[in-house]
């Protein structure tokens, strides 16, 4: 099972902060290799205004996406210094005078991007958080939106999928890809899954996709094989095609498509893909993009809650698995973070002085 | 004004056919350079069955698209020998016993693709033709569908355009591109037009686009200029983007888009274009394709009639111009047909023995 890293904050006592109103946070002053540019430093906590809540963070996730933000690969420009981290779970410590939906000691998850969750404490708007669903661990909640959440939106926002439909995806061994497989399986939708060629034996990237129930799992190098062409032609044409790879992989996949909505939500090859007129003109194809941060920025709290509740039910009924494997945060600096493989290692944040 | 070639059949007396049931036609037995593979030869006319009509052809158009079919650039495979020509106008000579909508001497236009209009006579289904609208010449009718017809569908089938909206297009000096400009002008829609760099002085491809009322007309080499960026940023973001070029031109254009429906209907560079995740993910973009032959194959006679009637009204009110300049068909073989420039020469077919 692929796992997203989780930074676990062991400092639950704010009194440990050396200066009033300052907290430890992982900050970067410029884009670059996270091991070079990320620094643990004191930052000033902003005042709790009338619609704000102050949170004591319990866990904050560390994903490939978080790394891309630090590396400067995100198209949105930021103002430095910036605190890293997009997802996390915390306990409400203080509420502003007009906050009605939350109270002290509520455990909540961050639902807006770029809020800087790699901090001991943070002050955000009441509308930036959601109470964690009952029965879901803080760790699971802190990785939910950018794995299963993306998968959920991809499967719900573009086409109306019904049991028996086919979804074709690349990067199927990523956390999003594996969640796509499980969410499809729960709805009777078939998945055709293309995984990267890297990894052999125990690390073969076909394994996780097979384990969670992918109907067809192949490597990128098999995309042009006769066997795969046969498999594709025996199935209904994919209704939805999910692209997180781009580059030559997606160019090759596109050339085989004649129908369906093709949604790009990532580009892990860091290369664009080619689109020919014959592909666009000789079938019923539509290419779109999906950006989870844009969706999260614009969604109502209720929209996010509906999705989170549905995903939580699937987790509780053992149909959706959010793998989180923990190791020490102190090991973070030893790892080649810029070359994170889709199967992340996981870290527990100790933030010791 | 760009003009599509028109083959005009001067042999209006079927008695001139040497053999009963055979007619002269321009036939190709294999794909290749039209000057090499197109042969004028006798073909057998099929019997007129109950739902058929037999036509004496008056004019048949010769467009870049027709040439592409002969060259084998069309993705649809054909059975040889094949008669060339997709559009044309003829007079009904015979009607099948169950034909109710047409009678002898009606002048009709072909509305389905690949029917082989480069022939003196042809037998087609009643549903393959439409009476020509009153007040429109046979020449205009014979070029209508694959010029203004494509433009009409591009502007009507993908987004709901309103006065003040902006349409951005490349290949704006083509017959479709010029029709796009005129149809937009008639509806108060602004056009930003990119033309190929070839042509200077009198042959400058900006001229025709300017003459028919393009709001902004630039050359492909100016796409990245600051002046053009300024023009684009001063206008509302294009609601519709029309691509008939592909290749580096469209890759460059795509990179500047953040919104709108991008419709590809041709690929005159004969190269695909690149699509990046940042383009697809950082805005509200949708890429589609349009194939006029597919549309014509599936449309009802009434659907085609509605479009043709509307276009005919625009022609009659001098808002839409279908340039047809005639020269002798006998000169056809002298011309480098495979390198037809967007401004076609026009030919009158004499088909003399």
CSV table of N, CA and C in Angstrom, one decimal, chain B residues 111-112 127 129-130 152-153 295 298-310:
chain,number,residue,atom,x,y,z
B,111,UNK,N,-25.3,16.7,-49.6
B,111,UNK,CA,-25.0,17.1,-48.2
B,111,UNK,C,-24.3,16.0,-47.4
B,112,UNK,N,-23.9,14.9,-48.1
B,112,UNK,CA,-23.2,13.8,-47.3
B,112,UNK,C,-21.8,13.7,-47.9
B,127,UNK,N,-32.1,11.2,-49.3
B,127,UNK,CA,-31.6,11.9,-48.0
B,127,UNK,C,-30.2,12.4,-48.1
B,129,UNK,N,-29.3,14.6,-50.4
B,129,UNK,CA,-29.4,15.9,-51.1
B,129,UNK,C,-30.4,16.9,-50.5
B,130,UNK,N,-30.3,18.1,-50.8
B,130,UNK,CA,-31.1,19.2,-50.3
B,130,UNK,C,-31.4,20.2,-51.4
B,152,UNK,N,-19.9,27.7,-39.3
B,152,UNK,CA,-21.2,27.8,-38.6
B,152,UNK,C,-21.2,26.8,-37.4
B,153,UNK,N,-20.8,25.5,-37.7
B,153,UNK,CA,-20.9,24.5,-36.7
B,153,UNK,C,-19.9,24.8,-35.6
B,295,UNK,N,-20.2,15.0,-38.8
B,295,UNK,CA,-21.5,15.7,-38.6
B,295,UNK,C,-22.4,15.5,-39.7
B,298,UNK,N,-24.1,12.2,-39.9
B,298,UNK,CA,-25.1,11.8,-38.9
B,298,UNK,C,-26.3,12.8,-38.8
B,299,UNK,N,-26.2,14.0,-39.5
B,299,UNK,CA,-27.2,15.0,-39.3
B,299,UNK,C,-28.5,14.6,-40.1
B,300,UNK,N,-29.6,15.1,-39.7
B,300,UNK,CA,-30.9,14.9,-40.4
B,300,UNK,C,-30.9,15.9,-41.6
B,301,UNK,N,-31.6,15.6,-42.6
B,301,UNK,CA,-31.8,16.6,-43.7
B,301,UNK,C,-32.2,18.0,-43.2
B,302,UNK,N,-33.1,17.9,-42.2
B,302,UNK,CA,-33.7,19.1,-41.6
B,302,UNK,C,-32.6,20.0,-40.9
B,303,UNK,N,-31.7,19.2,-40.2
B,303,UNK,CA,-30.6,19.9,-39.5
B,303,UNK,C,-29.7,20.7,-40.5
B,304,UNK,N,-29.4,20.0,-41.6
B,304,UNK,CA,-28.5,20.6,-42.7
B,304,UNK,C,-29.3,21.8,-43.3
B,305,UNK,N,-30.6,21.6,-43.5
B,305,UNK,CA,-31.4,22.6,-44.2
B,305,UNK,C,-31.4,23.9,-43.3
B,306,UNK,N,-31.6,23.7,-42.0
B,306,UNK,CA,-31.6,24.9,-41.1
B,306,UNK,C,-30.3,25.7,-41.2
B,307,UNK,N,-29.2,25.0,-41.2
B,307,UNK,CA,-27.9,25.7,-41.3
B,307,UNK,C,-27.8,26.3,-42.7
B,308,UNK,N,-28.1,25.6,-43.8
B,308,UNK,CA,-27.9,26.1,-45.1
B,308,UNK,C,-28.8,27.4,-45.3
B,309,UNK,N,-30.0,27.3,-44.8
B,309,UNK,CA,-31.0,28.4,-45.0
B,309,UNK,C,-30.4,29.7,-44.3
B,310,UNK,N,-29.9,29.5,-43.1
B,310,UNK,CA,-29.3,30.6,-42.3
B,310,UNK,C,-28.1,31.2,-43.1
